[in-house]
CSV table of N, CA and C in Angstrom, one decimal:
chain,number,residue,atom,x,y,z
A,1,UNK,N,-54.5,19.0,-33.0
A,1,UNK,CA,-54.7,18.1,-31.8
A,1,UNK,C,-55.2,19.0,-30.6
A,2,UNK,N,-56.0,18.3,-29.8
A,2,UNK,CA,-56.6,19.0,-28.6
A,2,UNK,C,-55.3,18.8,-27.5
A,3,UNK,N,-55.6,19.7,-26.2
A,3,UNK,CA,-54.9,19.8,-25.2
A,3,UNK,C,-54.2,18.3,-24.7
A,4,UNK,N,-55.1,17.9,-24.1
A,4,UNK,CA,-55.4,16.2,-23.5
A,4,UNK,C,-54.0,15.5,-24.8
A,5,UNK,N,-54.5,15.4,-25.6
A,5,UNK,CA,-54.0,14.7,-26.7
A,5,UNK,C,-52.6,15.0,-26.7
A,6,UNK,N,-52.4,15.8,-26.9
A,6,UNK,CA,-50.6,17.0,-26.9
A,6,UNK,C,-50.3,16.5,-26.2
A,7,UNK,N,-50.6,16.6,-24.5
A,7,UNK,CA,-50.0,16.1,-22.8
A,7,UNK,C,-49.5,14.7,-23.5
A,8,UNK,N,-50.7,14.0,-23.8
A,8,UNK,CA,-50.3,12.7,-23.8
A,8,UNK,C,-49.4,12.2,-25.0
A,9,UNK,N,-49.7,12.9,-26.0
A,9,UNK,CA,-48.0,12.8,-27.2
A,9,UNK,C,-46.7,12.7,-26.1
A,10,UNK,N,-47.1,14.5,-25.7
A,10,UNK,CA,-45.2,14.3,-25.2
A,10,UNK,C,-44.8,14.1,-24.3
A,11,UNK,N,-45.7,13.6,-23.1
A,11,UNK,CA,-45.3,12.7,-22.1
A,11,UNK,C,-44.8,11.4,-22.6
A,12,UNK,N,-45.7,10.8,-24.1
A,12,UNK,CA,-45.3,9.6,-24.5
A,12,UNK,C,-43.7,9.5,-25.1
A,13,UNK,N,-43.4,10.9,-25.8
A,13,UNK,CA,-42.5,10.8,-26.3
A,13,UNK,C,-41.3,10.9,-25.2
A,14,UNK,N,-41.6,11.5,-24.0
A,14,UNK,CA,-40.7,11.7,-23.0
A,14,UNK,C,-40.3,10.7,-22.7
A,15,UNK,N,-41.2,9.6,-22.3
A,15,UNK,CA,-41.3,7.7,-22.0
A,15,UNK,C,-40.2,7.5,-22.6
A,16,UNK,N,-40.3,7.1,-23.5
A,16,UNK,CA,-39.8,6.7,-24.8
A,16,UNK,C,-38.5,6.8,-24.5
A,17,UNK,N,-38.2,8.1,-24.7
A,17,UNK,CA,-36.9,8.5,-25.2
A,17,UNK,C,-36.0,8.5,-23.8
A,18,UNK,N,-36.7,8.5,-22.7
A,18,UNK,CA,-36.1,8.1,-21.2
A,18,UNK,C,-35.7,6.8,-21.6
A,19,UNK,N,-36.6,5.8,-21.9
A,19,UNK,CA,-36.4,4.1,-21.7
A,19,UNK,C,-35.6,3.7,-22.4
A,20,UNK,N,-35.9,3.8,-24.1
A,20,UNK,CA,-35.6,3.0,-24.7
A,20,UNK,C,-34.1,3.9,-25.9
A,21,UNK,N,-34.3,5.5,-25.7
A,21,UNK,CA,-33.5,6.0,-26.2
A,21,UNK,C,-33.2,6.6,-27.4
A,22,UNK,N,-34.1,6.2,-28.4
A,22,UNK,CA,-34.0,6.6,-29.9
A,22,UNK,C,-33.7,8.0,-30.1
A,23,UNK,N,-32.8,8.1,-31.1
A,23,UNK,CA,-32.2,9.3,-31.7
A,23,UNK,C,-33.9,10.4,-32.3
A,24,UNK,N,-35.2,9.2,-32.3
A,24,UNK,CA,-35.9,10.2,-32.4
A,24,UNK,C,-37.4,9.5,-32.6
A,25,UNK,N,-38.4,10.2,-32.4
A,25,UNK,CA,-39.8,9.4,-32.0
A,25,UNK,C,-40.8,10.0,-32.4
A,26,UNK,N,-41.7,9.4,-33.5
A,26,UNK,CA,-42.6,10.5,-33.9
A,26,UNK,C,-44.2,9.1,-34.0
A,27,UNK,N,-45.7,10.5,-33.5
A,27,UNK,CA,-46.4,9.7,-33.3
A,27,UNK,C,-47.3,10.3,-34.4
A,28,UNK,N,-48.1,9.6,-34.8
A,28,UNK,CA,-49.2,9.6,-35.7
A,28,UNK,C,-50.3,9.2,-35.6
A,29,UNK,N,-51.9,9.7,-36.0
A,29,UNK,CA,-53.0,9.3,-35.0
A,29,UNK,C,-53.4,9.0,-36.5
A,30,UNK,N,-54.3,8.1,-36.1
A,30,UNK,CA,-55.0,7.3,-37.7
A,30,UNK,C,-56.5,8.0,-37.9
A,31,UNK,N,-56.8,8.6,-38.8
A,31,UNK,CA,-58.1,9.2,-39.0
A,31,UNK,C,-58.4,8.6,-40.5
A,32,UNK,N,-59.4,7.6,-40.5
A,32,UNK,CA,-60.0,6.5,-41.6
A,32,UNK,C,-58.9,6.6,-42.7
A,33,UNK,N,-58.4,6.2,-43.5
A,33,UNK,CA,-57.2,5.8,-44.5
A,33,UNK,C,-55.8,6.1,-44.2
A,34,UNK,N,-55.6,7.2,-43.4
A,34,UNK,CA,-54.3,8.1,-43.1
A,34,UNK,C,-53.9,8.1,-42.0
A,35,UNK,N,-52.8,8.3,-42.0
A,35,UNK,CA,-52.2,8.9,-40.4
A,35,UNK,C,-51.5,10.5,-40.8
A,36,UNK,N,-52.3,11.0,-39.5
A,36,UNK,CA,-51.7,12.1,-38.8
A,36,UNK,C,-50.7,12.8,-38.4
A,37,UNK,N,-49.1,13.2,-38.9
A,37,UNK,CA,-48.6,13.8,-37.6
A,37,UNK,C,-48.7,14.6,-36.4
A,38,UNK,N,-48.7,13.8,-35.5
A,38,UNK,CA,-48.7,14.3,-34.1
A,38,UNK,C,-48.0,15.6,-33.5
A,39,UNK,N,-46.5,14.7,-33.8
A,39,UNK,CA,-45.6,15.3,-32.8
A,39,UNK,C,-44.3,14.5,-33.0
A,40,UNK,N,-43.3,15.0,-32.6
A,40,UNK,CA,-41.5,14.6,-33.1
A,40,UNK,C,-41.0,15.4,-31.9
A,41,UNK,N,-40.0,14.1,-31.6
A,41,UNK,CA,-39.1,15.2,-30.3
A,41,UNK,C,-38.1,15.6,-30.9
A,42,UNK,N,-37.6,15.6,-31.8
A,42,UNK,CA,-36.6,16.3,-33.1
A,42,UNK,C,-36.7,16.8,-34.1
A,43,UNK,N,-37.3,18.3,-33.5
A,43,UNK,CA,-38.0,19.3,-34.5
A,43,UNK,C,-37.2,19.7,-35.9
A,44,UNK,N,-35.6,19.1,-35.8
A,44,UNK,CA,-35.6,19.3,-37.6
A,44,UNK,C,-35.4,18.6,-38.3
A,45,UNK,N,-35.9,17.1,-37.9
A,45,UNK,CA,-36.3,16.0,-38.7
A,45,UNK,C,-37.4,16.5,-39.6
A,46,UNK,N,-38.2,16.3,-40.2
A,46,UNK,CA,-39.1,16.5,-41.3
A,46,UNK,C,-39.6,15.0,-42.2
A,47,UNK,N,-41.2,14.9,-41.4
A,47,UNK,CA,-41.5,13.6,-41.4
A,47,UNK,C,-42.7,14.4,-42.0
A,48,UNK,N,-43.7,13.3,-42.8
A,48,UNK,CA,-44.9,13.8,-43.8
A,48,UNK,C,-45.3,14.0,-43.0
A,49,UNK,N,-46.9,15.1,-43.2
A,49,UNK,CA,-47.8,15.5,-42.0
A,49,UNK,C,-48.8,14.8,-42.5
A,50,UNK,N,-48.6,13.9,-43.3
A,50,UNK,CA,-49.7,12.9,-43.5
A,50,UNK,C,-49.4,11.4,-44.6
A,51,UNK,N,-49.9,10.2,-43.9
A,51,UNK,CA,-49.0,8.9,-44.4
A,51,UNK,C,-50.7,8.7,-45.1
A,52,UNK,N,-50.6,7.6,-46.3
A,52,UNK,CA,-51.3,6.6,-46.1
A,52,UNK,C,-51.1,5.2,-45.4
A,53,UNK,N,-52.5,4.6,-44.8
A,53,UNK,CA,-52.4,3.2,-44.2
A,53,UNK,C,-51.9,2.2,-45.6
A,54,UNK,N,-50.8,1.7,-45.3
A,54,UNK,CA,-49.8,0.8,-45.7
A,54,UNK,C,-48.8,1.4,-46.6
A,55,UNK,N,-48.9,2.5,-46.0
A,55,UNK,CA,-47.6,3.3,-47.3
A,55,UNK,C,-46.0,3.5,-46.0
A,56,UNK,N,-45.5,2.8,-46.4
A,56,UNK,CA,-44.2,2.8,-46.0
A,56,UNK,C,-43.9,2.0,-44.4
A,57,UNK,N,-43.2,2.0,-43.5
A,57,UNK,CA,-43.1,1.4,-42.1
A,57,UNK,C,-44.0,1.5,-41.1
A,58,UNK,N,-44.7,3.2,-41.1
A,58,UNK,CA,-45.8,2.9,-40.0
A,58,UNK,C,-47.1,3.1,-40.7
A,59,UNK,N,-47.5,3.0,-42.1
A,59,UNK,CA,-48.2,2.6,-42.8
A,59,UNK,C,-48.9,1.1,-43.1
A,60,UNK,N,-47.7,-0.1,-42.7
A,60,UNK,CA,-47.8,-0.7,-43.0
A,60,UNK,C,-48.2,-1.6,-41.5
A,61,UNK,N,-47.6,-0.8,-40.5
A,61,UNK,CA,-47.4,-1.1,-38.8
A,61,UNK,C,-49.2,-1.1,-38.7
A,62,UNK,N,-49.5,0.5,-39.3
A,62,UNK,CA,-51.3,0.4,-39.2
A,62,UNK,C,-52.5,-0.3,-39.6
A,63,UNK,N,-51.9,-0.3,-40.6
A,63,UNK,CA,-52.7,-1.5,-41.6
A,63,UNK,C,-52.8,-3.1,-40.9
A,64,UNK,N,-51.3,-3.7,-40.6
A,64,UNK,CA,-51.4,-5.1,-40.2
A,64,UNK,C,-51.9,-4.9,-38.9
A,65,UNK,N,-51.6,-3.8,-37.7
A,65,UNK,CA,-52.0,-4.1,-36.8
A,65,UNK,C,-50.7,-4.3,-35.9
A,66,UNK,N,-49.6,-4.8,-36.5
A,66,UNK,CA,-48.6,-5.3,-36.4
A,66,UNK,C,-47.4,-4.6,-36.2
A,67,UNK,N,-46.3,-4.8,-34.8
A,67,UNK,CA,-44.7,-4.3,-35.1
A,67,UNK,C,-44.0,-4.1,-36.4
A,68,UNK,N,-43.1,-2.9,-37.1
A,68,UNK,CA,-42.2,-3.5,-37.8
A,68,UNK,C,-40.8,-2.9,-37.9
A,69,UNK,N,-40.5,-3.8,-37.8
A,69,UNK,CA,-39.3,-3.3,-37.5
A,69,UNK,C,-37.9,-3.7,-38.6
A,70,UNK,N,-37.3,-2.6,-38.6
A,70,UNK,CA,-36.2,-2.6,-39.9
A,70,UNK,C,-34.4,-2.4,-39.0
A,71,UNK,N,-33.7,-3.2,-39.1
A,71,UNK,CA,-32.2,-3.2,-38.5
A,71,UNK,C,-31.4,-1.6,-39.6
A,72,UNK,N,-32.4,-2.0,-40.9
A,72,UNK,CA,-31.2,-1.0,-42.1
A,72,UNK,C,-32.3,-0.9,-42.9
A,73,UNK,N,-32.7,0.4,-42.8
A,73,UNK,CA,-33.9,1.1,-44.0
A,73,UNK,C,-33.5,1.5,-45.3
A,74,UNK,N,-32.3,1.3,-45.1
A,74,UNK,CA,-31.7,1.5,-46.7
A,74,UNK,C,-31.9,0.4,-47.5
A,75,UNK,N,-31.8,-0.5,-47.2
A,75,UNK,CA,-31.6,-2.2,-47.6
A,75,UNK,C,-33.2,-2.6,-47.7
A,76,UNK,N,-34.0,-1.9,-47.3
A,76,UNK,CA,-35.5,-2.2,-46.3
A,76,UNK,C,-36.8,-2.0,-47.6
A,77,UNK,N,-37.0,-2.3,-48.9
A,77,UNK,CA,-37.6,-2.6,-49.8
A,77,UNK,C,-39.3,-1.9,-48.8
A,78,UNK,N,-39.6,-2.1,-47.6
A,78,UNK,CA,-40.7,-1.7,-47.5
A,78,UNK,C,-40.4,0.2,-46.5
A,79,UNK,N,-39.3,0.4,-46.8
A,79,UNK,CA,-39.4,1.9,-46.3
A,79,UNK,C,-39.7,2.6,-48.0
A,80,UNK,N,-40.8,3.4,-47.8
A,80,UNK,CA,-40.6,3.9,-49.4
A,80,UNK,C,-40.5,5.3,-49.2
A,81,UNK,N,-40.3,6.1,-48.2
A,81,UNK,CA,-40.8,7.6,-47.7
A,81,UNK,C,-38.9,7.5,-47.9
A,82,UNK,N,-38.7,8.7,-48.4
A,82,UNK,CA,-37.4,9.5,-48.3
A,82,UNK,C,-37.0,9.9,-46.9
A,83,UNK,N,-38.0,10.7,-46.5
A,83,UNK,CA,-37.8,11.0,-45.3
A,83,UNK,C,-36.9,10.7,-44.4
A,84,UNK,N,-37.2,9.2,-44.0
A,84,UNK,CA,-36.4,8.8,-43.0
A,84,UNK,C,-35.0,8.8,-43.2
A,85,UNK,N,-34.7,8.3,-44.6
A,85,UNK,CA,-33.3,8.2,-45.1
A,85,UNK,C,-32.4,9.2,-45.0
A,86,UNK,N,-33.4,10.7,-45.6
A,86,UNK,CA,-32.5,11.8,-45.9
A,86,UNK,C,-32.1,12.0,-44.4
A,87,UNK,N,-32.8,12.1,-43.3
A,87,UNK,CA,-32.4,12.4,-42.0
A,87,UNK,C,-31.7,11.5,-41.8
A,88,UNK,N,-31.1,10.7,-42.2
A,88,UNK,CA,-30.1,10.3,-41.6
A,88,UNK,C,-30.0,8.4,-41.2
A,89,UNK,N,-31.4,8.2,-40.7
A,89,UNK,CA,-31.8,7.1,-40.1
A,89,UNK,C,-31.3,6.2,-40.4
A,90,UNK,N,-30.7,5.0,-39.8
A,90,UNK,CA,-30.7,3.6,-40.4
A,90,UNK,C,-31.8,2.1,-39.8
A,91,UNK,N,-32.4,2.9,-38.6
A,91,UNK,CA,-32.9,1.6,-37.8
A,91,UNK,C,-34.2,2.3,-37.7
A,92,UNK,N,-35.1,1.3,-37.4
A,92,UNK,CA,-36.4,2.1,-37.2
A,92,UNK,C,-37.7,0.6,-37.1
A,93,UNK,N,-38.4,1.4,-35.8
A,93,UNK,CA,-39.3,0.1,-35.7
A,93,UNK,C,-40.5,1.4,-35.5
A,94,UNK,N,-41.9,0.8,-36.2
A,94,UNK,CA,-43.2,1.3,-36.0
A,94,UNK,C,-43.9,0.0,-35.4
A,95,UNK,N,-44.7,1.2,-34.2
A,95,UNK,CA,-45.5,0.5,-33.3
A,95,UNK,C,-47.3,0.7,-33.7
A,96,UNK,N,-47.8,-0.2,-33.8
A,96,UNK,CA,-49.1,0.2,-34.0
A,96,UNK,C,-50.0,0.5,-32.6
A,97,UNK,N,-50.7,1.7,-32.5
A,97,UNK,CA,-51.1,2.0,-31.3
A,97,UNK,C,-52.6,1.7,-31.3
A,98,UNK,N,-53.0,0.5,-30.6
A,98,UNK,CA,-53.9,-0.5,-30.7
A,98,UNK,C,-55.2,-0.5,-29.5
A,99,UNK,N,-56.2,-0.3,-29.6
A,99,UNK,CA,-57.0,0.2,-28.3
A,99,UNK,C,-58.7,-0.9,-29.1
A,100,UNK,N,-58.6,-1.9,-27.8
A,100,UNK,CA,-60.0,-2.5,-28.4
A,100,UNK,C,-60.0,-3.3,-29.8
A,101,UNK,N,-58.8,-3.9,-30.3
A,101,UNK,CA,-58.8,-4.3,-31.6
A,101,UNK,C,-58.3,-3.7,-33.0
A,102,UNK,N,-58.6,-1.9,-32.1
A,102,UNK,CA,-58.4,-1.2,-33.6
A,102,UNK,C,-57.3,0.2,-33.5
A,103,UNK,N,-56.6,-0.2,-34.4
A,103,UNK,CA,-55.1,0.6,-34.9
A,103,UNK,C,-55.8,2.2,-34.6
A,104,UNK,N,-55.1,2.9,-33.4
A,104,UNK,CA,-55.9,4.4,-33.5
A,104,UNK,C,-54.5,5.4,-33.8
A,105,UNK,N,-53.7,4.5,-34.0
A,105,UNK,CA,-52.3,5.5,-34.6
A,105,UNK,C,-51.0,4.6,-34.6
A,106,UNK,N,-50.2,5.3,-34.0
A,106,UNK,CA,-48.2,4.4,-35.0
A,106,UNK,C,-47.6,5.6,-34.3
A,107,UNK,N,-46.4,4.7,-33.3
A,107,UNK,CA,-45.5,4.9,-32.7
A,107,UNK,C,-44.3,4.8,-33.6
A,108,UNK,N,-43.4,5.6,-34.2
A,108,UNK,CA,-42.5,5.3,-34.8
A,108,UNK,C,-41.0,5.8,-34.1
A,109,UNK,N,-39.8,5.0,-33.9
A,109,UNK,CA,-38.8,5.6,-33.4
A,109,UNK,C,-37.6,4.9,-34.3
A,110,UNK,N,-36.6,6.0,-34.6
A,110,UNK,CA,-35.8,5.6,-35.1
A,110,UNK,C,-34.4,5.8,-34.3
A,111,UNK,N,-33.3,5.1,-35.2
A,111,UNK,CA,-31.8,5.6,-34.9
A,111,UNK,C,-31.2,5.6,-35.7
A,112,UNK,N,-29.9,7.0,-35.3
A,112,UNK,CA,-28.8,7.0,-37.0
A,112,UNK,C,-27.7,6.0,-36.8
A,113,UNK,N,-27.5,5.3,-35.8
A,113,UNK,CA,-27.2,4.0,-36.0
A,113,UNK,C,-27.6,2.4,-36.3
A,114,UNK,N,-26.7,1.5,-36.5
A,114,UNK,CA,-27.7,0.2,-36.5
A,114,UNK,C,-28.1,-0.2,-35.2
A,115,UNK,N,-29.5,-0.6,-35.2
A,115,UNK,CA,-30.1,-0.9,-33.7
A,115,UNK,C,-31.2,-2.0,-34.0
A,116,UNK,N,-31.3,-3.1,-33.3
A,116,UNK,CA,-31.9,-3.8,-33.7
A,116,UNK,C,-33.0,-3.9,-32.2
A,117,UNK,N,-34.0,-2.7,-32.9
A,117,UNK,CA,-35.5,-2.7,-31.6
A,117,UNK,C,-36.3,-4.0,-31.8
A,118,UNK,N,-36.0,-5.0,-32.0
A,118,UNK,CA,-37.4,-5.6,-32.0
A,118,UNK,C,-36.6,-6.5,-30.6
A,119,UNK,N,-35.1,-6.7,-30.1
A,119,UNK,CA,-34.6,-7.3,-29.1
A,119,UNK,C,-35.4,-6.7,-27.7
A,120,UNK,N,-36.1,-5.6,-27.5
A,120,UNK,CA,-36.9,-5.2,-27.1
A,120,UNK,C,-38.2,-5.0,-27.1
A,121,UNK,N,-38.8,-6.0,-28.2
A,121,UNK,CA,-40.1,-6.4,-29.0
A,121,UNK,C,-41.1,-6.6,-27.4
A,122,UNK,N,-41.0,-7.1,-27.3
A,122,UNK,CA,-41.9,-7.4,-25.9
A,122,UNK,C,-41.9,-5.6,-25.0
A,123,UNK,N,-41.3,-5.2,-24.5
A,123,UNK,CA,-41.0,-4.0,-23.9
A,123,UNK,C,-41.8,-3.3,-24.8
A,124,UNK,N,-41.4,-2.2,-25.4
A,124,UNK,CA,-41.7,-1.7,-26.4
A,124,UNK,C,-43.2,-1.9,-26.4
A,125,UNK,N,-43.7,-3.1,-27.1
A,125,UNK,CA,-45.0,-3.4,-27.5
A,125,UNK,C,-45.9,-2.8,-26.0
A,126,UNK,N,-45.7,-3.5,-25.2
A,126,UNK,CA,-46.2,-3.0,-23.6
A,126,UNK,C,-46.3,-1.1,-23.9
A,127,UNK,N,-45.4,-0.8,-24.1
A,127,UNK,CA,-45.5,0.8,-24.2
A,127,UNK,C,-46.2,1.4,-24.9
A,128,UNK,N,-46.1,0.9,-25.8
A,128,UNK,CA,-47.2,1.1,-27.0
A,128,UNK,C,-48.6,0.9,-26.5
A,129,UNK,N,-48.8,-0.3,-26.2
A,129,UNK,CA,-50.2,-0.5,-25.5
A,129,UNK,C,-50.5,0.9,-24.5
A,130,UNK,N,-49.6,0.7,-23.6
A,130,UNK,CA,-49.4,2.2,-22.9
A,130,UNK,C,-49.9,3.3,-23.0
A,131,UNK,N,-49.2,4.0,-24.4
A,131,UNK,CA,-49.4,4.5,-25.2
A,131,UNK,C,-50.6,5.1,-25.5
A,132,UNK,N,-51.3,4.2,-26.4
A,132,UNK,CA,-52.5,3.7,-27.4
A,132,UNK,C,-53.7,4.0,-26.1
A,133,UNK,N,-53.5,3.6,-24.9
A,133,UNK,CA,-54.7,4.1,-24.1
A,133,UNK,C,-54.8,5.0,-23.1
A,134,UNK,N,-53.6,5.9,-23.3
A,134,UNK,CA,-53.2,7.0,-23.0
A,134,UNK,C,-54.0,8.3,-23.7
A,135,UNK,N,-54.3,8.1,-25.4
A,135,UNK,CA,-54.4,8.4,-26.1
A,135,UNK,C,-55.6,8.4,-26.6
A,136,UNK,N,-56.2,7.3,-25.8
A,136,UNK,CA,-57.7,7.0,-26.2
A,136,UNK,C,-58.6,7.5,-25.1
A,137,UNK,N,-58.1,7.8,-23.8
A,137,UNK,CA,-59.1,8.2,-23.2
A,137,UNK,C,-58.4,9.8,-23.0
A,138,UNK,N,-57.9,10.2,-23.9
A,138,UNK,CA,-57.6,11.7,-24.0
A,138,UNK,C,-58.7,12.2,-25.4
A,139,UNK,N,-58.5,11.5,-26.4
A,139,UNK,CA,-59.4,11.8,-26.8
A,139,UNK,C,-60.8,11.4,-26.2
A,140,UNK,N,-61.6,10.4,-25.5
A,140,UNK,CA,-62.9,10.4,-25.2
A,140,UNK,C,-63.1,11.7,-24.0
A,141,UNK,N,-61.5,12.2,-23.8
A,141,UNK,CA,-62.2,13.2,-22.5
A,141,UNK,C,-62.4,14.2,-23.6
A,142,UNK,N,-61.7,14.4,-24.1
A,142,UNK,CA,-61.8,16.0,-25.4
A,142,UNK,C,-63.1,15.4,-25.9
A,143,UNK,N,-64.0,14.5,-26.4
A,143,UNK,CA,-65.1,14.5,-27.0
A,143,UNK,C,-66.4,14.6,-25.7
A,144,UNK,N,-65.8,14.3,-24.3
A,144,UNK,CA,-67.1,14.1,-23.7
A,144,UNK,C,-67.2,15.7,-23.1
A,145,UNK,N,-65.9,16.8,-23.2
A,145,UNK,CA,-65.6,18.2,-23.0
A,145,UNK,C,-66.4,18.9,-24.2
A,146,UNK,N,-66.1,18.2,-25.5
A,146,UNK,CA,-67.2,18.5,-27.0
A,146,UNK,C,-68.7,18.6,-26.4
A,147,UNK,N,-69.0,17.7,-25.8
A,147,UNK,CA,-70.6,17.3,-25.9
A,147,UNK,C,-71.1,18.2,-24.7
A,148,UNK,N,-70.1,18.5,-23.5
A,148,UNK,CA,-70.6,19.1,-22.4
A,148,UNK,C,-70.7,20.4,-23.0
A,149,UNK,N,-69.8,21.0,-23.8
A,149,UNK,CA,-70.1,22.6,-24.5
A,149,UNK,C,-71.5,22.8,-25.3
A,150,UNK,N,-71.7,21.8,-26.2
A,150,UNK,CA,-72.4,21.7,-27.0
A,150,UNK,C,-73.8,21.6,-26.3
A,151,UNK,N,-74.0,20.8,-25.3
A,151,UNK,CA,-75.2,20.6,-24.4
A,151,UNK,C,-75.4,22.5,-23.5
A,152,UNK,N,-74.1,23.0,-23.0
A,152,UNK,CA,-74.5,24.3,-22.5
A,152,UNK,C,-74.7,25.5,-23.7
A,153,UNK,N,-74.0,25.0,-24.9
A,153,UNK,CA,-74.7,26.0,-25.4
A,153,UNK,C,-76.5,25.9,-26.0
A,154,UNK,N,-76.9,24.7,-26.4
A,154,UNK,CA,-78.0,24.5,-26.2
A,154,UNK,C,-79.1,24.9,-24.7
A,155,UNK,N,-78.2,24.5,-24.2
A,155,UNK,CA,-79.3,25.2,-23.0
A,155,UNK,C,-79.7,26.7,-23.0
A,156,UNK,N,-78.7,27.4,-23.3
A,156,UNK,CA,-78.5,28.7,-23.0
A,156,UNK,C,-79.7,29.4,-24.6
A,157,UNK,N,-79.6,28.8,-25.4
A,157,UNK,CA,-81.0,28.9,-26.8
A,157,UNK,C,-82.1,28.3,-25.8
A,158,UNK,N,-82.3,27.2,-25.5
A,158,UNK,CA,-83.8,27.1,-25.0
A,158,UNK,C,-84.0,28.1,-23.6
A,159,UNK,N,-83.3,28.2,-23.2
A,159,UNK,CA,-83.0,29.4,-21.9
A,159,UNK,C,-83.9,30.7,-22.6
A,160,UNK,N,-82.9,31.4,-23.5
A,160,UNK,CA,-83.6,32.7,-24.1
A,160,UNK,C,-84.6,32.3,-25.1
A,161,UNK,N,-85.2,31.4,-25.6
A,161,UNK,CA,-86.5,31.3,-26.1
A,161,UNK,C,-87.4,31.0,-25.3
A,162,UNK,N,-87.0,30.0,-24.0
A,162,UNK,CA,-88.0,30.1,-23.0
A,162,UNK,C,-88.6,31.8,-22.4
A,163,UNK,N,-87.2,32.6,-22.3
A,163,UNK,CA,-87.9,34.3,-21.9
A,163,UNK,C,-88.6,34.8,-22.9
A,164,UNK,N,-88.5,34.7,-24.0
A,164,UNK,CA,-89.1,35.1,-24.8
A,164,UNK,C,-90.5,35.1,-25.2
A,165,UNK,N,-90.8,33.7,-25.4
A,165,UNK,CA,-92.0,33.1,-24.8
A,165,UNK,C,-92.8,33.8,-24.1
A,166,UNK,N,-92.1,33.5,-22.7
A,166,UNK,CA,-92.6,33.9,-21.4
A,166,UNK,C,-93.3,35.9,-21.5
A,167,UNK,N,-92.0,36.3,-22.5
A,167,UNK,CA,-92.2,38.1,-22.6
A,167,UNK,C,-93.5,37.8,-23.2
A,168,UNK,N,-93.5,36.9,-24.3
A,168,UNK,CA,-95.0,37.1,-25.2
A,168,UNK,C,-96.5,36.7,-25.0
A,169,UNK,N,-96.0,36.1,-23.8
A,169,UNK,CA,-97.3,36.2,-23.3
A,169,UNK,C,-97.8,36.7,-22.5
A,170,UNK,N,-97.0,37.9,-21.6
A,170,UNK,CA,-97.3,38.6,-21.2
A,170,UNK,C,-98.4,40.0,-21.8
């Protein structure tokens, strides 16, 4: 992940874990079938560094578009990732991080207790939104920082072919 992008992970996850408190919060950015790990504010949890869209809780968050949320992921027929379990988890809601209609990643936060986040379904969702466009104009500033490099280093080839030129026709 670029600079811009990072800021805006762990500021998000700062949010988060100010407001709403979870034992732990990890983001994931969706690149065409998959999601990404981002970033975890509980470096020795151990979450996949790569989901498929609809494979497990925020697989499935990306795919529908949709909250989901689980009171007891043991019990939870649609957690299928080990992960969460072995750490300990029992509660856990994924947020889909939604910009213009389209899922650009998944907010996931869990607890090692029972906690029932969707009583904060409204809240939450807002954050996410939050989130999600936090996220989106970090990445369009990292790509419009891409295109400004890419444009000076092109100048700088027509630059020394322009002297070149210029030497040969001397």
């Amino acid at each position: 992940a670029h600079l811009a992008t990072e800021r805006v992970v762990r500021s998000a996850q700062e949010q988060v874990k100010k407001i709403i408190n979870p034992d732990v919060t990890v983001i994931y950015l969706r690149e065409h079938d998959q999601l990404l790990l981002q970033d975890r504010h509980e470096q020795q949890v151990v979450f996949p560094e790569i989901k498929k869209i609809g494979q497990c809780l925020c697989g499935i968050a990306a795919q529908d578009g949709e909250p989901v949320y689980s009171e007891n992921i043991r019990k939870d027929p649609r957690c299928t990732l080990h992960e969460c379990r072995e750490a300990g988890f029992v509660s856990f809601a994924a947020l889909p991080l939604v910009v213009k209609g389209s899922v650009i990643g998944v907010l996931g936060i869990a607890a090692r207790a029972e906690r029932d986040f969707s009583e904060n379904a409204e809240f939450i969702g807002t954050l996410a939104g939050h989130i999600a466009v936090a996220l989106h104009n970090a990445r369009l500033y990292e790509q419009a920082q891409h295109a400004s490099e890419q444009l000076k280093a092109h100048e700088k080839e027509i630059t020394a072919l322009n002297q070149r030129l210029m030497a040969s026709m001397q």
